Short mmCIF file of C-alpha atoms in Angstrom, two decimals:
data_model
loop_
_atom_site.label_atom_id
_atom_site.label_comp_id
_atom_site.label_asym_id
_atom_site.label_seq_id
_atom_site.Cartn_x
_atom_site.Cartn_y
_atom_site.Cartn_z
CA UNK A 1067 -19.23 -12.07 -27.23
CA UNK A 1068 -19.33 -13.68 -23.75
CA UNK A 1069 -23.22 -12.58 -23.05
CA UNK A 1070 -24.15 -13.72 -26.55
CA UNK A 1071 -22.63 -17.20 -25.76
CA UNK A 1072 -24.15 -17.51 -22.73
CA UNK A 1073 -27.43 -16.32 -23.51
CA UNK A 1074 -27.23 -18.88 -26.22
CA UNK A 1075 -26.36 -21.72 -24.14
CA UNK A 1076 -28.84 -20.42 -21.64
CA UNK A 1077 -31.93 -20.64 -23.59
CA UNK A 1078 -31.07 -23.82 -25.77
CA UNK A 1079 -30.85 -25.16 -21.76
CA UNK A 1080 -34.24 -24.02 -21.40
CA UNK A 1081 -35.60 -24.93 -24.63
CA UNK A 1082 -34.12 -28.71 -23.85
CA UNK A 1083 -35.66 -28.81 -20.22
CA UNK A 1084 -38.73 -27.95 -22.24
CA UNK A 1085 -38.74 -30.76 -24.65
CA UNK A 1086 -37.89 -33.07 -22.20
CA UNK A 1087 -41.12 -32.39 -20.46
CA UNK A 1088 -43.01 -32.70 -23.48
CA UNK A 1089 -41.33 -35.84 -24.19
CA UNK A 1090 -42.25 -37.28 -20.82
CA UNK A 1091 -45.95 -35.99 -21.61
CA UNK A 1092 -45.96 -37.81 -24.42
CA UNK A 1093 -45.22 -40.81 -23.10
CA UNK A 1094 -47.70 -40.41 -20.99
CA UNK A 1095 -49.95 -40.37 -23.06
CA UNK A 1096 -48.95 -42.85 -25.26
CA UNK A 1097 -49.29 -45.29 -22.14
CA UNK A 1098 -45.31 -46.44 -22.02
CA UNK A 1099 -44.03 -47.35 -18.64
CA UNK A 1100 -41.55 -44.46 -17.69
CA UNK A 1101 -40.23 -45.77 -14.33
CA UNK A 1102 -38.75 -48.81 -15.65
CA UNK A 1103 -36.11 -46.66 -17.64
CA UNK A 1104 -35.03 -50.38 -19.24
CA UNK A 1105 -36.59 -49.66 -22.47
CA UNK A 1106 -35.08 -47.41 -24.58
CA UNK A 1107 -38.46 -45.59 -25.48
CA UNK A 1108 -38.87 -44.09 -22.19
CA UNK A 1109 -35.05 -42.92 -22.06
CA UNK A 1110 -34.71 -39.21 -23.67
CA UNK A 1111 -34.24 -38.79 -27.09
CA UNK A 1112 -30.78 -38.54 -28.14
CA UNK A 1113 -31.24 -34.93 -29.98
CA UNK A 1114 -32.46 -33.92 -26.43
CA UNK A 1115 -29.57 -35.15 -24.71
CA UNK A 1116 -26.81 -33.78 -27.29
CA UNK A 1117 -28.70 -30.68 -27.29
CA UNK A 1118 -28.22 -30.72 -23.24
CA UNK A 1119 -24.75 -31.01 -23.26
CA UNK A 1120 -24.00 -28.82 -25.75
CA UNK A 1121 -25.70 -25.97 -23.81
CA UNK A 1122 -24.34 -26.86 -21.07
CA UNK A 1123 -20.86 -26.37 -22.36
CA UNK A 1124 -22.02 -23.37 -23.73
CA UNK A 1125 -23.32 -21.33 -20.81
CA UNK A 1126 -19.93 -22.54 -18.91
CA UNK A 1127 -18.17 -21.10 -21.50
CA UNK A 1128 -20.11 -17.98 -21.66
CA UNK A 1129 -20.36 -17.31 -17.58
CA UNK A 1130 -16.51 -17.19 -17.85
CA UNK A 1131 -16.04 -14.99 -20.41
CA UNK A 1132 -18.95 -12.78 -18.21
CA UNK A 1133 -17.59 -12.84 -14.85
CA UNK A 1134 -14.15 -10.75 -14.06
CA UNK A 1135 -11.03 -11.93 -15.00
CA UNK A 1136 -9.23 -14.89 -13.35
CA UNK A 1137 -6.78 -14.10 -10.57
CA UNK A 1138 -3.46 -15.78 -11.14
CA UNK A 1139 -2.61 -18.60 -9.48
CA UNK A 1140 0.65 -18.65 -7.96
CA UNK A 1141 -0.04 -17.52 -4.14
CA UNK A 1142 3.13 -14.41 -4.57
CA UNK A 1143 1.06 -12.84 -7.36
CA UNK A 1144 -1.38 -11.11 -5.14
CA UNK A 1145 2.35 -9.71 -3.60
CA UNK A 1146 4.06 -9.27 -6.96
CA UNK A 1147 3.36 -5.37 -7.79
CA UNK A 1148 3.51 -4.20 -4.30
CA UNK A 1149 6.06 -1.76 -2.77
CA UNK A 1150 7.81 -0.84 0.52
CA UNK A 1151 6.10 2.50 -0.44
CA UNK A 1152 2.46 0.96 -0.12
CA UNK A 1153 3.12 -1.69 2.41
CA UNK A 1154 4.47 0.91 4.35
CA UNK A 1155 1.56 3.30 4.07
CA UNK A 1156 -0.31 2.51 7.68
CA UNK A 1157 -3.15 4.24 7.26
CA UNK A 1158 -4.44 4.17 10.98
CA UNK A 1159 -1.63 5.94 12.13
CA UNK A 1160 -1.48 8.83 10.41
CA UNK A 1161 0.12 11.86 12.12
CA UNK A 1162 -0.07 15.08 10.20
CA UNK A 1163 2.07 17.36 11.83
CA UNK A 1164 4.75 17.01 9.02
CA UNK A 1165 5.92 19.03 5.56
CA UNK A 1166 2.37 19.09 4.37
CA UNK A 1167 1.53 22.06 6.17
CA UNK A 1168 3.87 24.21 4.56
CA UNK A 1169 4.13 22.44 0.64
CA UNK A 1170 0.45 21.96 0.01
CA UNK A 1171 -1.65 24.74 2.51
CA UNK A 1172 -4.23 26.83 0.75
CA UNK A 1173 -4.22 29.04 3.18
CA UNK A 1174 -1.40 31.06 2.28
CA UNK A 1175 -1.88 33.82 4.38
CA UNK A 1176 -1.53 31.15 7.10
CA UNK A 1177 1.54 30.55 6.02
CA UNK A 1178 2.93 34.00 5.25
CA UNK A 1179 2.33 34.63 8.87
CA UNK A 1180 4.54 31.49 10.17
CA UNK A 1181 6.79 32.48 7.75
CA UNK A 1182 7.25 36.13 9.34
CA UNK A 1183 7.12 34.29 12.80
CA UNK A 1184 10.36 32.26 11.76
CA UNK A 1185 12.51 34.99 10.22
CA UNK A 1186 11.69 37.24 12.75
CA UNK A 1187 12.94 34.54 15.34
CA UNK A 1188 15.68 34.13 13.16
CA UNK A 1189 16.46 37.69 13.35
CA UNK A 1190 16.22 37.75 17.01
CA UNK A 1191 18.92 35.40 17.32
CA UNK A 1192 21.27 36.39 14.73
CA UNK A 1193 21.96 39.74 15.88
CA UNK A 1194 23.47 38.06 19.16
CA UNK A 1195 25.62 35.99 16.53
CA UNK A 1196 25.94 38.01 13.16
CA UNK A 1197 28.86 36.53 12.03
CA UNK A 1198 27.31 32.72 11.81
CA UNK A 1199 24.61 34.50 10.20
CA UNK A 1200 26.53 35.45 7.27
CA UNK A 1201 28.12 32.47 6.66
CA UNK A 1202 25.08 30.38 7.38
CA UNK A 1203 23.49 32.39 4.47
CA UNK A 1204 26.57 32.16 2.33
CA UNK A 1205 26.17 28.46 2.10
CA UNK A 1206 22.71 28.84 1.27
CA UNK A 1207 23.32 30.41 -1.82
CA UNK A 1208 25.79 28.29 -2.75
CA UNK A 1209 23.68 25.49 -2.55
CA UNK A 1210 20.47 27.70 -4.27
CA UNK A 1211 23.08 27.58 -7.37
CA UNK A 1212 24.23 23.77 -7.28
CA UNK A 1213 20.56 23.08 -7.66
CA UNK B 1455 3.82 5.71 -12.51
CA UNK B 1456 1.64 8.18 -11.15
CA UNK B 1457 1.92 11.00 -13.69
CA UNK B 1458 1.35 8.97 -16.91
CA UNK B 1459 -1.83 8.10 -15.20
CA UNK B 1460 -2.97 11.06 -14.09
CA UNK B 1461 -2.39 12.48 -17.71
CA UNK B 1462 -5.04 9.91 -18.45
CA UNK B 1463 -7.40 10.97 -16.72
CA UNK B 1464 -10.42 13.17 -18.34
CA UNK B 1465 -13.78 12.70 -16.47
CA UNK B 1466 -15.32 11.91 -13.46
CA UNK B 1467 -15.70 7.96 -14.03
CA UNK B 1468 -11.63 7.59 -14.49
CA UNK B 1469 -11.05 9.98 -11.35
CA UNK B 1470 -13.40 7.79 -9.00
CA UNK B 1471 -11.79 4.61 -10.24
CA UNK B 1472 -8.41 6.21 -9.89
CA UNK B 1473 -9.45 7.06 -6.02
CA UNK B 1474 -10.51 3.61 -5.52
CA UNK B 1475 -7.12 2.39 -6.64
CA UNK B 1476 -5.73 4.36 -4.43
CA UNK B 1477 -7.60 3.47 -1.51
CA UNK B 1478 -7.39 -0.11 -2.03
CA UNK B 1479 -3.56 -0.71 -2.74
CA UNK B 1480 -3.10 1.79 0.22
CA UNK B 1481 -0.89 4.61 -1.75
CA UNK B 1482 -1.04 7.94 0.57
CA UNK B 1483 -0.66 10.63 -2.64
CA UNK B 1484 -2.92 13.31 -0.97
CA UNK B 1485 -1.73 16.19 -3.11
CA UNK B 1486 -2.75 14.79 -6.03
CA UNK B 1487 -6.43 13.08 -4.86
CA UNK B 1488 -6.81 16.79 -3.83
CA UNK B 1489 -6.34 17.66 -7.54
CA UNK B 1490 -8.60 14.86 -8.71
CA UNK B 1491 -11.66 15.94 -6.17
CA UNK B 1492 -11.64 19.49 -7.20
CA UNK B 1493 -11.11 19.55 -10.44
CA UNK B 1494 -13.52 15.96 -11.47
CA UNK B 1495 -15.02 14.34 -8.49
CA UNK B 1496 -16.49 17.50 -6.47
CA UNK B 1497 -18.66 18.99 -9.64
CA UNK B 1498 -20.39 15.49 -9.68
CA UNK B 1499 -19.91 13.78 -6.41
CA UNK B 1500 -23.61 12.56 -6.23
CA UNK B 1501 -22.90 10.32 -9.25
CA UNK B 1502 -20.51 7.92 -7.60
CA UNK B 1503 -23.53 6.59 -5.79
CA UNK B 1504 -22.81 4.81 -2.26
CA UNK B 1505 -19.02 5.06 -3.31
CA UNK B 1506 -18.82 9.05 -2.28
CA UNK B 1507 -18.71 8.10 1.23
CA UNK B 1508 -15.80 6.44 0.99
CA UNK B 1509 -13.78 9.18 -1.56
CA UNK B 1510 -15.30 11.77 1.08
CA UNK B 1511 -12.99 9.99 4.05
CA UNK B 1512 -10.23 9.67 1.49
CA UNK B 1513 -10.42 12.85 0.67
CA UNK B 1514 -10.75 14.31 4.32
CA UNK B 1515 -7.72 12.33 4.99
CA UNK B 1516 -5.83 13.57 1.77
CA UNK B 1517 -6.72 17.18 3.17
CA UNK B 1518 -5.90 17.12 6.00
CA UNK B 1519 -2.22 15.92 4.85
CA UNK B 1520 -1.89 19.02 2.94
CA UNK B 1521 -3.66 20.98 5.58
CA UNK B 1522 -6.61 22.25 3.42
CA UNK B 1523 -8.82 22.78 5.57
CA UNK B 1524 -11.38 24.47 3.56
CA UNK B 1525 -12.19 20.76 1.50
CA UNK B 1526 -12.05 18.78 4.95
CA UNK B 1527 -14.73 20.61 6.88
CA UNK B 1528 -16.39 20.43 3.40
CA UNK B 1529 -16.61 16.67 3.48
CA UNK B 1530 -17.10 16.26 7.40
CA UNK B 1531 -19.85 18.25 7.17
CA UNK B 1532 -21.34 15.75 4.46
CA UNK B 1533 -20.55 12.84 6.97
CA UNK B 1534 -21.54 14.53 9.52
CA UNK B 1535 -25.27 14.94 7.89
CA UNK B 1536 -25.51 11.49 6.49
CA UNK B 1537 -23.86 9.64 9.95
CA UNK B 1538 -24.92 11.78 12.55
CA UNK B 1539 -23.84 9.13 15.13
CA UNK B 1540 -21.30 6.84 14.12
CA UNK B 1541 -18.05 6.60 15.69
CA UNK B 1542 -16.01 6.33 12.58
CA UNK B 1543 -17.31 9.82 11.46
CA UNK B 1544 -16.36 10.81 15.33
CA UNK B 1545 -13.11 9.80 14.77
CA UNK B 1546 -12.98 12.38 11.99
CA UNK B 1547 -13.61 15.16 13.97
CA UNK B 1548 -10.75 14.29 16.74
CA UNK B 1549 -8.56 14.04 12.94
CA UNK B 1550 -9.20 17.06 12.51
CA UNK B 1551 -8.09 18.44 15.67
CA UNK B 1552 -5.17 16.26 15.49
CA UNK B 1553 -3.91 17.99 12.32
CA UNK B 1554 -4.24 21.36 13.94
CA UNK B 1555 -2.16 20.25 16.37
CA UNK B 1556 -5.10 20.70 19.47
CA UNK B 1557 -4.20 17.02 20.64
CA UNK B 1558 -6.08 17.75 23.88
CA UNK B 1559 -9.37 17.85 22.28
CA UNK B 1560 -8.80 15.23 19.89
CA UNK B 1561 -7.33 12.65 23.19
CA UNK B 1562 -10.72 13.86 25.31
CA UNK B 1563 -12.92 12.82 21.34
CA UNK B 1564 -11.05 9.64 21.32
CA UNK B 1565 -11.88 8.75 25.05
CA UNK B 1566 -15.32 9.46 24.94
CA UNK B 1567 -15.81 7.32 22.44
CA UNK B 1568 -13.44 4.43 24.29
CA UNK B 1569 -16.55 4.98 27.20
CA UNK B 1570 -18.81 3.62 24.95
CA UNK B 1571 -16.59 0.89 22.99
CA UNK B 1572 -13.34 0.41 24.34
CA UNK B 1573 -11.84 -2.47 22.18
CA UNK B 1574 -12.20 0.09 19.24
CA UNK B 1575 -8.72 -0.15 17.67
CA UNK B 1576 -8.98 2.57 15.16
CA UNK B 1577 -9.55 4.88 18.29
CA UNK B 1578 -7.14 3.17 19.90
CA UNK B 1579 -4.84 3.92 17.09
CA UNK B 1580 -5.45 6.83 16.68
CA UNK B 1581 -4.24 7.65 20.58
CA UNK B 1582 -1.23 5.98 19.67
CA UNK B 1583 -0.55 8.51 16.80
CA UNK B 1584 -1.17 11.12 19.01
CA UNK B 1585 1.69 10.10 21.07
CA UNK B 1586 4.03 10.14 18.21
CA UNK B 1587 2.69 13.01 16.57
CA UNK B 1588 3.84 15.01 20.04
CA UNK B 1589 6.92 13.08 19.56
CA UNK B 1590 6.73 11.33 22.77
CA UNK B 1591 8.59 8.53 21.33
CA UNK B 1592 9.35 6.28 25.07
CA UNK B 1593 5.47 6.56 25.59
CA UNK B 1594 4.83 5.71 22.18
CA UNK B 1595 6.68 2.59 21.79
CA UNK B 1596 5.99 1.73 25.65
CA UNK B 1597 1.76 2.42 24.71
CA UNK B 1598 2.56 0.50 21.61
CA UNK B 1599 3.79 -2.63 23.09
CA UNK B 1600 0.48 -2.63 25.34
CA UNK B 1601 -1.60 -2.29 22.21
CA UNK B 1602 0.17 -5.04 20.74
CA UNK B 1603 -0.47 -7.56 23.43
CA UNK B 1604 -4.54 -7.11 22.93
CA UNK B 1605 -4.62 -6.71 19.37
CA UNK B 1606 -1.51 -9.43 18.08
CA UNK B 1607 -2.69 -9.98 14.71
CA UNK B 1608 -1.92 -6.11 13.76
CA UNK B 1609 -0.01 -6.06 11.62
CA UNK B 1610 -0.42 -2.19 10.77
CA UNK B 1611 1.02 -2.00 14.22
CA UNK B 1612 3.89 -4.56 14.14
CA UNK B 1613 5.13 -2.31 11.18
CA UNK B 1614 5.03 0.76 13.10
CA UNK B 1615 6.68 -0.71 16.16
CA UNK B 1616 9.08 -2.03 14.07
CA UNK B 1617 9.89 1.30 12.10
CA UNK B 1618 9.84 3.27 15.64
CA UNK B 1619 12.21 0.68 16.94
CA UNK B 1620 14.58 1.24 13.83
CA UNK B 1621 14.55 4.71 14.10
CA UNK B 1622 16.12 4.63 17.49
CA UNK B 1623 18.39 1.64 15.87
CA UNK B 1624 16.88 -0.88 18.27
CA UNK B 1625 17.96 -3.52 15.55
CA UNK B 1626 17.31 -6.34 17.45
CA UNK B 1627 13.68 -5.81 18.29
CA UNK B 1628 12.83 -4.26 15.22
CA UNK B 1629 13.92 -7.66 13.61
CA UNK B 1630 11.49 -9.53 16.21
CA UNK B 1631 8.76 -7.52 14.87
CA UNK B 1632 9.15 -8.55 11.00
CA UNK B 1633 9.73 -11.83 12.01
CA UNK B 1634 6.26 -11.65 13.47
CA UNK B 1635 4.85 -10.15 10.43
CA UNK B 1636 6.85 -12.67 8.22
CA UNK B 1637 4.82 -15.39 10.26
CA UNK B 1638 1.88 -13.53 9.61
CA UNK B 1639 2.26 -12.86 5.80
CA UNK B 1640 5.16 -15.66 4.93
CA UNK B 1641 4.78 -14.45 0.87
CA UNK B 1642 4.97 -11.10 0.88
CA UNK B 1643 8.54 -10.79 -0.34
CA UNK B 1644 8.88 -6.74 0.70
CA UNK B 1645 9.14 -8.45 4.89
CA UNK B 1646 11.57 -10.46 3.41
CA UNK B 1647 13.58 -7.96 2.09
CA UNK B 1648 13.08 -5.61 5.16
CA UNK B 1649 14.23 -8.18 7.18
CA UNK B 1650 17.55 -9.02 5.17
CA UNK B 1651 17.71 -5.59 5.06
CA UNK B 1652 17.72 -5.43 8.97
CA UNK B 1653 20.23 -8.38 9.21
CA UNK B 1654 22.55 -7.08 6.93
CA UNK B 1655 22.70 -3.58 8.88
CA UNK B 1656 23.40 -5.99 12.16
CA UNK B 1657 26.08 -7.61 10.03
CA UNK B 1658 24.99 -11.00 10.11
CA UNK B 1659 25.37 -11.35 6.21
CA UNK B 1660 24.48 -15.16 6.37
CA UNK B 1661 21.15 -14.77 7.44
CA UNK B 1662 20.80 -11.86 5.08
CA UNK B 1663 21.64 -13.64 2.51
CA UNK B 1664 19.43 -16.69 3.42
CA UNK B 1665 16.48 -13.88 3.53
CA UNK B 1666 17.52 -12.10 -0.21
CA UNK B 1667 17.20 -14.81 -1.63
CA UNK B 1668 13.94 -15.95 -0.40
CA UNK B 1669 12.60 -12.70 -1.38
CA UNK B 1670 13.32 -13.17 -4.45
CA UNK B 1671 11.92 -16.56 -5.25
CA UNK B 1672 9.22 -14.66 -4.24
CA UNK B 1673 9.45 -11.97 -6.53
CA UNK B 1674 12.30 -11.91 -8.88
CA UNK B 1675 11.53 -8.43 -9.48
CA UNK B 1676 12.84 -6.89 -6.54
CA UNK B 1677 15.93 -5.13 -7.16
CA UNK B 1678 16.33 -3.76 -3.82
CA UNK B 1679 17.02 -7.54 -3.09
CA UNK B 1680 19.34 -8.04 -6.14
CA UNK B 1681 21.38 -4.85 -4.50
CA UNK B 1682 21.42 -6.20 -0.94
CA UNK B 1683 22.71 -9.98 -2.52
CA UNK B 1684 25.16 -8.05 -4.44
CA UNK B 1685 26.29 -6.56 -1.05
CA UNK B 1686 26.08 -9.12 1.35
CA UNK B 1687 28.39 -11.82 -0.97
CA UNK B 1688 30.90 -9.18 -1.66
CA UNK B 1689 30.93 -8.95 2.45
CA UNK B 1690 30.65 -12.21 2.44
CA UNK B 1691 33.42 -13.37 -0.51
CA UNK B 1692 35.91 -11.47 1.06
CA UNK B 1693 35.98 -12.79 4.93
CA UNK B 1694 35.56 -16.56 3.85
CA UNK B 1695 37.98 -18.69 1.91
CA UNK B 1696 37.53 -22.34 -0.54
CA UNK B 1697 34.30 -23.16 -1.49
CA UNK B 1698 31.69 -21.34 0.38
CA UNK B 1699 33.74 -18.47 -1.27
CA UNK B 1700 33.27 -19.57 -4.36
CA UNK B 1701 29.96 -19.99 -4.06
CA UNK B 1702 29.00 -16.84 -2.83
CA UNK B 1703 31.28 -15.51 -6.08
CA UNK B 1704 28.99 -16.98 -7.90
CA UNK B 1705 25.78 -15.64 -6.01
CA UNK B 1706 27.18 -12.39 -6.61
CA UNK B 1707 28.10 -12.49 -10.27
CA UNK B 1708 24.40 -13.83 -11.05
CA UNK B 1709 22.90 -10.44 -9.25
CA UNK B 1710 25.16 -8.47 -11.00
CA UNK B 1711 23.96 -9.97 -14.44
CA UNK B 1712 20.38 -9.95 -13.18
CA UNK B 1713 20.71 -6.12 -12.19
CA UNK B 1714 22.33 -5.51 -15.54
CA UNK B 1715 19.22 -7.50 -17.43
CA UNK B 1716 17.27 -4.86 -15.36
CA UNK B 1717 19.13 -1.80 -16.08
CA UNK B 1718 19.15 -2.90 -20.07
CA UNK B 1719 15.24 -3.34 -20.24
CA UNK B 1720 14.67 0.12 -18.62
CA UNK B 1721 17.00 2.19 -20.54
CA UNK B 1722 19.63 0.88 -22.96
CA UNK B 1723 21.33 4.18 -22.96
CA UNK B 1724 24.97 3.85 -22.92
CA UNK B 1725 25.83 6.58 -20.24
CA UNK B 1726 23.12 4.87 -18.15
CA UNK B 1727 25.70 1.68 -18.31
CA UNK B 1728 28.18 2.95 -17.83
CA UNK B 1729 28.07 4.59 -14.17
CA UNK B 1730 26.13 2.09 -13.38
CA UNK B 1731 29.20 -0.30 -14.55
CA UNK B 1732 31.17 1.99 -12.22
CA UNK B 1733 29.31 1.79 -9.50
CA UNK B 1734 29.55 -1.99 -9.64
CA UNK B 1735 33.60 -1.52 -9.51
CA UNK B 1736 33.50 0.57 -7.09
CA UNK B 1737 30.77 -1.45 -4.65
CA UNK B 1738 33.79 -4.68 -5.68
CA UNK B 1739 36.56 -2.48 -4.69
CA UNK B 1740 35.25 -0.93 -1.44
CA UNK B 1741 34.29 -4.47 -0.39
CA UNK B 1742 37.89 -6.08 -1.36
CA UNK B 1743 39.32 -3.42 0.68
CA UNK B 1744 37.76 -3.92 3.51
#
């Protein structure tokens, strides 16, 4: 809808820059003075100049039907939709020595091997205190079943 | 949010323009831009144009979060052959030692490339990261402050040396950095709230106050700051007497309607209601107590 109008606007624009020149030619030739601009014979038809504005119009309303949409006013709009989550996010500092290793790694076997490296250390300690152990893994389950 | 989104998604087109959300509101997600490259973008990468460049650093990124590093050598080695010499792609590399934890390698990366251009502050960034990746937190916020005094208009960094200074509940200097980043961005109304937020933990519920309320002529649709108003009155109600008491009464009663408006539009589920109706007793109660 918005292309149509403009293009419509667009070439009526031409089309009245066009008969305008003709116009002027024809003066021309018909030997009227066109600098003087006091007689209303050398002044543009008034077709031509309804025709002008008209297009005019036209084309503005068609380029802003064309071009994205309008960003709101108010200055806290840009702000409006944004989170602590995002705002948060600093990109540049990064670190990635966190959870992701272990939730998200495709390399599993990667993983299975920390994984053996940790219970094993576990192990290691827990004989030295089995007792803790016991309870320690107690609790565990409990929570396992409250989830 | 995400999820309903993602459900949308069925082609290529949708995926890129979902990345490029992404990137430009700043939302982290890696796990799931690592399910969007593999199973739309990668297939058809060469159709995004000049964009893939960019979705191939997102994406290295996002991999590197979830330590897969099968799809990040993947797309530094397309970097790699399109920008054989940039710094940016250099950068990269040193990432990638970074996230295998050889911090060595990635410091000497970052340094050579501080020879050649030493007011680079996504290198110098990056060094900074390093630091607190290694968990060398008195460095970190000691290196921090230096970068700070070349690069003031930061505000990526202000944030962090705020949030470093909070976790080691430094309240007073993490406060000095939002104010700097409220002077920087006066209309974002998530500083605003942060700050309150930061006020009200020192217990100076005045200024909080003052602060919750900007935020939300800012945006009224911050319920974080309808909470901390709620809060901060109810502090506030019961240590003062006459008619700065009454106001703040009536402060708090408008939050409390405002939070149930917001609770009503969401869900008008009865059970919803009523714990949150609870809650509200109980936040009244604990603070009459007090």
């Amino acid at each position: 809808m918005g292309k149509f109008v403009l293009t419509l606007g667009l070439i009526g624009l031409c089309h009245a820059a066009y008969s305008a020149t003709q116009h002027k030619s024809y003066m021309r030739l018909t030997e009227h003075d066109l600098d003087s601009g006091s007689s209303h014979i050398s002044s543009l038809p008034l077709d031509i100049l309804v025709q002008t504005v008209l297009c005019l119009f036209l084309s503005c309303l068609g380029v802003i039907q064309v071009a994205a949409k309008f960003k709101p006013i108010k200055i806290t709009s840009e702000w409006e939709n944004k989170t602590w989550d995002n705002v948060a996010n600093r990109t540049s500092f990064y670190s990635f020595n966190h959870r992701g290793k272990f939730l998200f790694s495709d390399v599993d076997s990667e993983n299975q091997r920390l994984l053996s490296n940790y219970v094993n250390i576990n192990r290691a300690e827990n004989i030295s205190k089995k007792e803790d152990y016991s309870s320690e893994s107690e609790n565990y389950s409990l929570d396992e079943q409250s989830n | 949010m995400s999820t309903t989104n993602l459900e949308k998604i069925k082609n290529w087109n949708d995926a890129g323009s979902q990345l490029r959300t992404w990137r430009d509101d700043n939302v982290r997600m890696s796990k799931e831009t690592l399910d969007l490259w593999s199973t739309y973008i990668a297939p058809s990468i060469n159709r995004l144009g000049d964009e893939k460049w960019l979705v191939y650093e997102q994406v290295f990124l996002a991999a590197l979060d979830c330590q897969n590093l099968t799809i990040a050598e993947d797309c530094l080695a397309a970097l790699k052959a399109q920008f054989s010499s940039s710094k940016r792609v250099k950068k990269l590399f040193a990432m990638k030692y970074e996230a295998i934890e050889d911090y060595q390698k990635a410091l000497d990366i970052y340094d050579s490339i501080l020879e050649e251009d030493e007011t680079n502050a996504h290198v110098l960034k990056r060094k900074l990261a390093c630091l607190k990746a290694q968990n060398r937190i008195n460095e970190y916020v000691k290196e921090l402050n230096e970068y700070l005094k070349l690069f003031q208009a930061d505000h990526e960094a202000w944030l962090e040396l705020c949030d470093v200074y909070l976790s080691e509940m430094d309240f007073a200097k993490a406060a000095f950095c939002l104010e700097e980043l409220i002077l920087m961005y006066p209309h974002n109304h998530v500083y605003q709230q942060r700050y309150a937020d930061i006020k009200y933990t020192q217990g100076q519920y005045d200024l909080a106050k003052t602060y919750y309320l900007y935020s939300l002529k800012l945006n009224p649709k911050n319920v974080r700051s309808l909470y901390g108003l709620l809060l901060t009155t109810a502090n506030l109600k019961s240590s003062q007497k006459s008619k700065e008491g009454a106001d703040n009464s009536k402060l708090n009663l408008w939050a409390r309607e405002e939070l149930d408006k917001k609770y009503k539009e969401v869900d008008s589920d009865r059970n919803l209601m009523n714990s949150v109706n609870d809650m509200f007793q109980y936040l009244a109660i604990g603070k009459a107590e007090k």
